[in-house]
Coordinates of C-alpha atoms in Angstrom, one line a residue:
M1 CA -29.5 -20.6 50.5
T2 CA -32.2 -22.5 48.6
F3 CA -35.5 -23.8 50.7
L4 CA -38.0 -25.8 49.0
A5 CA -41.2 -25.1 49.6
S6 CA -45.0 -26.1 48.2
I7 CA -48.1 -26.8 49.1
P8 CA -50.1 -30.0 50.1
S9 CA -53.0 -31.7 49.3
P10 CA -54.7 -33.6 52.1
H11 CA -54.9 -37.3 50.9
S12 CA -58.5 -37.8 51.7
G13 CA -61.5 -35.8 52.0
T14 CA -63.8 -36.5 54.6
I15 CA -62.9 -37.0 58.7
D16 CA -64.2 -40.2 60.0
L17 CA -65.6 -39.4 63.8
G18 CA -66.9 -42.7 64.5
P19 CA -70.4 -44.2 63.0
F20 CA -70.4 -40.2 61.6
T21 CA -68.0 -39.2 58.2
I22 CA -67.6 -35.1 57.9
H23 CA -66.8 -34.1 54.4
M24 CA -64.4 -31.5 54.1
Y25 CA -65.9 -30.1 51.4
G26 CA -69.2 -29.9 53.0
L27 CA -68.0 -27.9 55.6
M28 CA -65.7 -25.1 53.7
L29 CA -70.1 -24.7 52.4
L30 CA -71.5 -24.2 56.0
L31 CA -68.7 -21.7 56.8
A32 CA -68.2 -19.8 54.1
I33 CA -72.3 -19.4 54.5
A34 CA -71.6 -18.1 58.4
A35 CA -69.5 -16.2 57.1
C36 CA -71.1 -14.4 54.4
V37 CA -74.4 -14.0 56.4
A38 CA -72.1 -12.6 59.3
L39 CA -70.7 -9.5 57.8
T40 CA -74.1 -8.9 55.8
G41 CA -76.1 -9.1 58.9
Y42 CA -73.6 -6.8 60.6
R43 CA -74.2 -4.6 57.4
W44 CA -78.0 -4.5 57.5
V45 CA -78.2 -3.3 60.9
K46 CA -76.0 -1.3 60.5
W47 CA -78.5 0.8 58.1
G48 CA -81.6 0.5 60.1
G49 CA -83.3 -3.1 59.4
D50 CA -82.5 -6.7 61.5
W51 CA -81.4 -9.8 62.3
D52 CA -84.4 -11.3 61.1
L53 CA -84.1 -10.8 57.5
V54 CA -81.1 -11.9 57.5
F55 CA -82.1 -14.8 58.6
R56 CA -84.8 -15.5 55.9
V57 CA -82.9 -14.7 52.9
A58 CA -80.1 -16.9 54.1
V59 CA -82.1 -20.3 54.7
W60 CA -84.0 -19.2 51.1
G61 CA -81.3 -17.9 49.0
V62 CA -78.9 -21.0 50.4
A63 CA -81.5 -23.2 49.4
A64 CA -82.1 -22.2 46.0
G65 CA -78.4 -21.4 45.5
I66 CA -77.3 -25.0 46.0
V67 CA -79.8 -26.2 43.7
G68 CA -79.0 -23.3 41.1
A69 CA -74.9 -23.9 40.9
R70 CA -75.6 -27.6 41.0
A71 CA -78.0 -27.5 37.4
Y72 CA -75.3 -24.8 36.4
H73 CA -72.6 -27.7 37.0
D74 CA -74.9 -31.2 35.6
L75 CA -75.9 -28.3 32.5
T76 CA -72.2 -27.0 31.4
S77 CA -70.0 -30.2 32.9
W78 CA -72.4 -33.1 32.1
S79 CA -69.2 -35.0 31.1
E80 CA -67.3 -35.1 35.1
V81 CA -71.5 -35.9 36.6
P82 CA -71.2 -39.8 38.1
N83 CA -73.0 -42.0 36.7
K84 CA -75.3 -42.8 39.1
W85 CA -78.6 -42.1 39.6
W86 CA -77.6 -39.9 42.6
G87 CA -74.4 -38.2 40.6
P88 CA -77.0 -35.2 39.7
F89 CA -77.2 -34.0 43.2
A90 CA -73.9 -35.1 44.5
V91 CA -72.3 -32.3 46.4
W92 CA -70.5 -33.4 48.7
Q93 CA -68.2 -34.2 46.1
G94 CA -68.0 -30.6 44.0
G95 CA -69.1 -29.9 41.4
L96 CA -71.4 -26.0 42.2
G97 CA -71.1 -23.7 39.5
V98 CA -70.6 -20.9 40.9
W99 CA -72.9 -18.6 38.2
G100 CA -76.3 -20.7 39.2
G101 CA -75.3 -20.7 42.5
I102 CA -75.4 -16.6 42.6
L103 CA -78.5 -16.4 40.2
F104 CA -80.6 -18.7 42.4
G105 CA -79.1 -17.5 45.0
A106 CA -79.4 -13.6 44.2
L107 CA -83.6 -14.2 43.1
A108 CA -84.4 -16.0 46.1
G109 CA -83.3 -13.5 48.2
A110 CA -84.6 -10.7 46.4
W111 CA -88.2 -12.4 46.3
I112 CA -87.6 -12.9 50.8
V113 CA -86.5 -9.3 50.6
R114 CA -89.6 -7.6 48.3
R115 CA -91.9 -9.6 50.1
S116 CA -90.9 -8.0 53.5
R117 CA -91.2 -4.4 52.2
Q118 CA -87.4 -3.6 51.9
S119 CA -84.9 -2.5 49.6
V120 CA -84.7 -5.1 46.9
R121 CA -81.7 -2.8 46.0
L122 CA -80.5 -1.9 49.4
F123 CA -79.6 -5.5 50.5
M124 CA -77.4 -6.7 47.1
D125 CA -75.4 -3.9 47.9
A126 CA -75.6 -5.2 51.7
V127 CA -74.6 -8.7 50.8
A128 CA -71.9 -7.7 47.9
P129 CA -69.6 -8.1 50.2
G130 CA -70.4 -11.8 51.6
L131 CA -70.8 -13.3 49.4
L132 CA -67.3 -12.4 47.7
L133 CA -65.8 -13.3 51.8
A134 CA -68.0 -16.9 50.8
Q135 CA -66.8 -17.6 47.4
G136 CA -63.5 -17.3 48.2
I137 CA -63.4 -19.8 51.8
G138 CA -65.6 -22.0 49.6
R139 CA -62.9 -22.5 47.3
W140 CA -60.8 -24.9 50.3
G141 CA -63.5 -27.3 49.8
N142 CA -61.6 -27.9 46.3
W143 CA -57.9 -28.3 47.7
F144 CA -59.2 -31.3 50.5
N145 CA -60.4 -32.4 47.3
Q146 CA -57.6 -31.5 45.2
E147 CA -59.4 -30.4 42.3
L148 CA -60.2 -28.1 40.1
Y149 CA -56.1 -26.7 40.5
G150 CA -54.2 -25.2 37.5
K151 CA -51.4 -25.5 34.8
P152 CA -48.7 -27.6 36.1
T153 CA -46.0 -25.1 37.8
N154 CA -42.1 -25.7 39.4
L155 CA -42.5 -21.8 41.3
P156 CA -42.3 -22.4 45.2
W157 CA -46.1 -22.6 46.3
G158 CA -47.3 -24.7 43.8
L159 CA -49.9 -27.6 45.4
K160 CA -49.1 -30.9 45.3
I161 CA -52.0 -33.1 44.1
D162 CA -51.5 -36.9 44.3
P163 CA -51.2 -39.6 41.5
Q164 CA -54.8 -40.8 41.0
H165 CA -56.1 -36.7 40.5
R166 CA -53.8 -35.5 37.7
G167 CA -55.7 -37.1 34.9
Q168 CA -54.0 -36.3 32.1
F169 CA -50.3 -34.4 33.6
F170 CA -49.7 -37.6 35.5
T171 CA -46.3 -37.1 34.8
H172 CA -46.0 -33.4 37.4
D173 CA -46.0 -33.2 41.0
T174 CA -46.9 -29.7 41.5
F175 CA -50.1 -27.3 40.2
H176 CA -51.0 -23.7 40.7
P177 CA -53.0 -23.4 43.8
T178 CA -55.9 -21.7 42.2
F179 CA -57.9 -22.6 45.0
L180 CA -55.1 -20.0 47.1
Y181 CA -55.0 -17.5 44.2
E182 CA -59.4 -17.2 44.3
F183 CA -59.1 -16.9 48.3
I184 CA -56.2 -14.0 47.6
Y185 CA -57.8 -12.9 45.0
D186 CA -61.4 -12.8 46.7
T187 CA -60.0 -11.5 50.3
I188 CA -59.0 -8.5 48.8
G189 CA -61.7 -7.6 46.9
V190 CA -63.7 -8.0 50.4
A191 CA -61.8 -4.9 51.7
I192 CA -61.4 -3.5 48.8
L193 CA -66.1 -3.4 48.8
L194 CA -66.2 -2.1 52.0
W195 CA -63.8 0.4 51.6
I196 CA -65.8 2.2 47.8
D197 CA -68.4 1.7 49.8
S198 CA -67.6 3.6 52.9
R199 CA -65.3 6.4 51.1
F200 CA -68.4 7.0 48.7
R201 CA -72.0 7.5 47.5
I202 CA -72.6 4.3 46.0
K203 CA -76.2 4.3 44.6
R204 CA -77.4 1.6 45.3
P205 CA -77.1 -1.5 43.8
A206 CA -74.7 0.3 42.2
L207 CA -71.8 -1.4 44.6
F208 CA -73.1 -5.0 43.6
A209 CA -72.7 -5.1 40.1
L210 CA -69.4 -3.3 41.0
Y211 CA -68.9 -7.3 42.6
V212 CA -69.6 -8.7 39.8
S213 CA -67.6 -6.9 38.1
Y214 CA -65.1 -7.5 40.0
Y215 CA -65.3 -11.2 40.7
T216 CA -65.0 -11.9 36.4
F217 CA -62.0 -9.6 36.0
G218 CA -60.5 -12.3 38.1
R219 CA -61.9 -15.2 37.4
F220 CA -61.2 -14.8 33.4
F221 CA -57.6 -15.4 34.0
E222 CA -58.5 -18.3 36.6
E223 CA -59.9 -19.7 33.3
L224 CA -56.8 -19.6 31.6
L225 CA -55.4 -21.5 34.5
R226 CA -57.2 -24.0 35.5
V227 CA -56.9 -27.6 33.8
D228 CA -59.9 -29.8 34.4
P229 CA -62.2 -30.6 32.1
A230 CA -64.5 -27.9 30.2
H231 CA -66.1 -27.2 27.1
E232 CA -63.9 -25.1 24.9
Y233 CA -64.6 -22.7 21.9
F234 CA -61.8 -20.6 20.0
G235 CA -59.6 -21.9 22.2
L236 CA -61.5 -20.3 25.6
R237 CA -63.0 -22.6 28.1
L238 CA -66.6 -21.8 28.5
N239 CA -66.5 -19.8 31.9
A240 CA -64.5 -17.7 30.9
Y241 CA -66.2 -16.8 28.5
V242 CA -69.6 -16.4 30.7
S243 CA -67.1 -14.0 32.5
I244 CA -66.2 -12.1 30.0
V245 CA -70.0 -11.3 29.4
L246 CA -70.8 -10.3 33.1
F247 CA -68.0 -8.4 33.0
V248 CA -69.5 -5.9 29.8
L249 CA -72.7 -6.1 31.9
S250 CA -71.8 -5.9 34.8
T251 CA -69.4 -2.6 34.5
S252 CA -71.5 -1.2 31.9
F253 CA -74.3 -1.1 34.4
F254 CA -72.0 0.1 36.6
I255 CA -71.2 2.9 34.6
W256 CA -75.0 4.5 34.0
W257 CA -75.7 3.6 36.5
Q258 CA -73.4 5.3 39.2
F259 CA -71.8 8.5 36.6
I260 CA -75.0 8.5 33.8
R261 CA -78.1 8.3 35.2
K262 CA -80.7 11.0 36.0
P263 CA -81.2 10.6 39.9
T264 CA -84.4 10.1 41.0
G265 CA -83.3 11.1 44.2
Q266 CA -84.0 6.9 45.6
E267 CA -80.5 6.2 44.9
R268 CA -79.9 5.5 49.0
P269 CA -82.6 3.8 50.8
R270 CA -82.9 2.6 53.9
A271 CA -83.3 -0.1 55.6
S272 CA -85.7 -0.5 58.8
K273 CA -87.0 -2.6 61.6
I274 CA -90.0 -5.2 60.3
V275 CA -92.8 -4.8 62.5
P276 CA -94.7 -8.3 62.5
T277 CA -98.7 -7.6 62.2
G278 CA -101.3 -9.3 63.6
P279 CA -103.8 -8.9 66.8
A280 CA -101.0 -8.5 70.0
M281 CA -101.4 -10.4 73.1
A282 CA -104.9 -10.2 75.3
V283 CA -106.0 -11.5 79.3
P284 CA -108.3 -13.6 78.9
K285 CA -111.2 -13.3 79.6
G286 CA -112.1 -13.8 82.9
R287 CA -109.0 -13.9 83.9
V288 CA -106.8 -10.9 86.3
R289 CA -103.2 -9.6 85.8
P290 CA -101.8 -10.4 88.8
G291 CA -101.1 -7.5 91.0
R292 CA -104.3 -6.6 90.6

């Protein structure tokens, strides 16, 4: 018995609710952010911290991350930027570079954590699984936009793409669903990172380095499948080279930090509650508390 199977694509990336239009790409980003905050908050509170810091890091980190992600896309894929004054800012049409998003978001988050006198290294490990989960969920936005798919394929799980989104591959109907590959890969990676962190004494922030290594390893092979416009050098896409460099750097750091570096006794810091500073509330002069 032969089963005909394929993955359909939404014909529109938006949903109209009366006068309002919901962009599914943006909605997927919101779900990704919520998942990251929830997982990070659970881990941080479990380690002795509080939710207030997680929320503040999320606000500043997300804002900076979106700016960095769009800036990376504009700089490395300028040919895909709409030729309008609002083109460089059109995040609702897709086009967010994960490298710029993680870099800017991590820098902003580290600044908030440091100002709160908490361990930046510890928070990096707290957020690492959440970031990977967010990246996987966010890829569903590409499905709604029918973008960033892979090479043509006749596999049963091939992704159907509408003719207007096929570009040079207009004679093909189904393509590798790279969004789904990354979602599955990232979800498995979240489970692996959580297991490693619970099973071994990770020296902070080695788990964050491991997250970078894991993601870039899979991203390299994803780049070999993708057919969206990209700058190529010696047969490899630009992001494939970025993946190689980051994989080498993060893996080297992980090995050195976790196994070679001489212990200092500060490898396993703990989080703490943030105690508000300032004068305590007092009863105004001349007032008497009830019951006295």
